[in-house]
């Protein structure tokens, strides 16, 4: 079984090298690893750090690496959707390029799916012995209050709209079987993609199993990209859209789905991609689409 780890990167030079090294080194239970990095034309040197990571591991057969270069930043949701289109694993895992979450939680997140106990797993920051993980921003107590109150309200809204009792629907760690996406269509480009993905998977019949994960928040001065006034309205729209509007397109045969996935990966205007196959001689290449 293969796990595709999808990482969206934009201006994460302070953390991306450490994160990629941790993802590479983290063992997976009874599974091989595919790392898909979608880099959105960062201006802080992130692209160079990703190239160094690729070059360092190009000759190693233990994992498959894809690096997709976007010509401009189009939002986290757009990058994740492009990564999903390129993924070849039976399980998909979404990973941020910062260090707020611990990759050491991968085995706990993957085990219920690998063992057949769940199709969709959500890593909850608010379960376990330490309870609710509040965000702390050293430079602004007002932002701390606003973000934590906002989190509580959006969790309550999502649970009310979807009749769920999830402790952390906004968690970054969403892990699911690739076939859960069959017939679903996604359009969100920013952080609203998290709500669209959650809502459509639930409506498709895949209620998540929550497992506790470790979490340490970072502040806006450390690179947090949520916009307090711009993003929340898009979250509300995404919640309502994914609850009350059609969730996808007509179902396709497995062959059609495979062709569609590869076409999507190859047809993003202005993107470049680099791929390393696990069991063959490898060399780095870059092609303009």
GROMACS .gro file of C-alpha atoms in nm, residues 38-135:
model
   98
   38UNK     CA    1   0.350   2.170  -0.473
   39UNK     CA    2   0.562   2.486  -0.465
   40UNK     CA    3   0.388   2.814  -0.552
   41UNK     CA    4   0.675   3.032  -0.678
   42UNK     CA    5   0.798   3.141  -0.336
   43UNK     CA    6   1.003   3.459  -0.302
   44UNK     CA    7   1.202   3.356   0.007
   45UNK     CA    8   1.417   3.071  -0.125
   46UNK     CA    9   1.176   2.784  -0.050
   47UNK     CA   10   1.203   2.655  -0.408
   48UNK     CA   11   1.580   2.621  -0.378
   49UNK     CA   12   1.551   2.431  -0.050
   50UNK     CA   13   1.305   2.191  -0.211
   51UNK     CA   14   1.547   2.139  -0.502
   52UNK     CA   15   1.824   2.059  -0.255
   53UNK     CA   16   1.599   1.805  -0.080
   54UNK     CA   17   1.515   1.641  -0.412
   55UNK     CA   18   1.876   1.624  -0.526
   56UNK     CA   19   1.989   1.477  -0.193
   57UNK     CA   20   1.739   1.191  -0.214
   58UNK     CA   21   1.719   1.144  -0.592
   59UNK     CA   22   1.917   0.819  -0.592
   60UNK     CA   23   1.742   0.663  -0.293
   61UNK     CA   24   1.477   0.401  -0.371
   62UNK     CA   25   1.277   0.421  -0.048
   63UNK     CA   26   1.017   0.669  -0.170
   64UNK     CA   27   0.874   0.834  -0.477
   65UNK     CA   28   0.903   1.213  -0.498
   66UNK     CA   29   0.714   1.457  -0.717
   67UNK     CA   30   0.782   1.829  -0.715
   68UNK     CA   31   0.527   2.048  -0.893
   69UNK     CA   32   0.627   2.408  -0.958
   70UNK     CA   33   0.345   2.658  -0.995
   71UNK     CA   34   0.412   2.979  -1.187
   72UNK     CA   35   0.243   3.191  -0.918
   73UNK     CA   36   0.071   3.147  -0.581
   74UNK     CA   37  -0.292   3.044  -0.635
   75UNK     CA   38  -0.383   2.947  -0.279
   76UNK     CA   39  -0.333   2.647  -0.054
   77UNK     CA   40  -0.652   2.481  -0.176
   78UNK     CA   41  -0.545   2.509  -0.539
   79UNK     CA   42  -0.204   2.360  -0.456
   80UNK     CA   43  -0.358   2.069  -0.263
   81UNK     CA   44  -0.603   2.000  -0.545
   82UNK     CA   45  -0.312   1.987  -0.790
   83UNK     CA   46  -0.127   1.751  -0.557
   84UNK     CA   47  -0.432   1.525  -0.531
   85UNK     CA   48  -0.454   1.514  -0.910
   86UNK     CA   49  -0.093   1.393  -0.929
   87UNK     CA   50  -0.114   1.141  -0.644
   88UNK     CA   51  -0.083   0.769  -0.716
   89UNK     CA   52  -0.121   0.631  -0.363
   90UNK     CA   53  -0.416   0.438  -0.222
   91UNK     CA   54  -0.414   0.670   0.082
   92UNK     CA   55  -0.380   1.050   0.074
   93UNK     CA   56  -0.240   1.255   0.364
   94UNK     CA   57  -0.238   1.636   0.369
   95UNK     CA   58   0.064   1.797   0.534
   96UNK     CA   59   0.144   2.167   0.586
   97UNK     CA   60   0.498   2.293   0.526
   98UNK     CA   61   0.533   2.443   0.874
   99UNK     CA   62   0.610   2.263   1.200
  100UNK     CA   63   0.280   2.309   1.387
  101UNK     CA   64   0.201   1.937   1.364
  102UNK     CA   65   0.422   1.634   1.434
  103UNK     CA   66   0.494   1.387   1.153
  104UNK     CA   67   0.550   1.131   1.429
  105UNK     CA   68   0.169   1.108   1.442
  106UNK     CA   69   0.158   0.949   1.093
  107UNK     CA   70   0.136   0.589   1.223
  108UNK     CA   71  -0.162   0.672   1.446
  109UNK     CA   72  -0.335   0.853   1.160
  110UNK     CA   73  -0.275   0.578   0.906
  111UNK     CA   74  -0.333   0.268   1.117
  112UNK     CA   75  -0.718   0.280   1.120
  113UNK     CA   76  -0.724   0.302   0.739
  114UNK     CA   77  -0.459   0.036   0.679
  115UNK     CA   78  -0.637  -0.199   0.921
  116UNK     CA   79  -0.971  -0.137   0.746
  117UNK     CA   80  -1.137   0.029   1.047
  118UNK     CA   81  -1.194   0.364   0.875
  119UNK     CA   82  -1.183   0.527   0.533
  120UNK     CA   83  -1.129   0.882   0.660
  121UNK     CA   84  -0.924   0.987   0.965
  122UNK     CA   85  -0.902   1.334   1.116
  123UNK     CA   86  -0.615   1.435   1.344
  124UNK     CA   87  -0.769   1.625   1.634
  125UNK     CA   88  -0.566   1.883   1.826
  126UNK     CA   89  -0.829   1.888   2.101
  127UNK     CA   90  -0.839   1.524   2.210
  128UNK     CA   91  -0.611   1.345   2.452
  129UNK     CA   92  -0.482   1.432   2.800
  130UNK     CA   93  -0.407   1.798   2.730
  131UNK     CA   94  -0.750   1.890   2.594
  132UNK     CA   95  -0.814   2.202   2.389
  133UNK     CA   96  -0.502   2.338   2.214
  134UNK     CA   97  -0.547   2.714   2.198
  135UNK     CA   98  -0.348   2.931   1.962
   0.00000   0.00000   0.00000
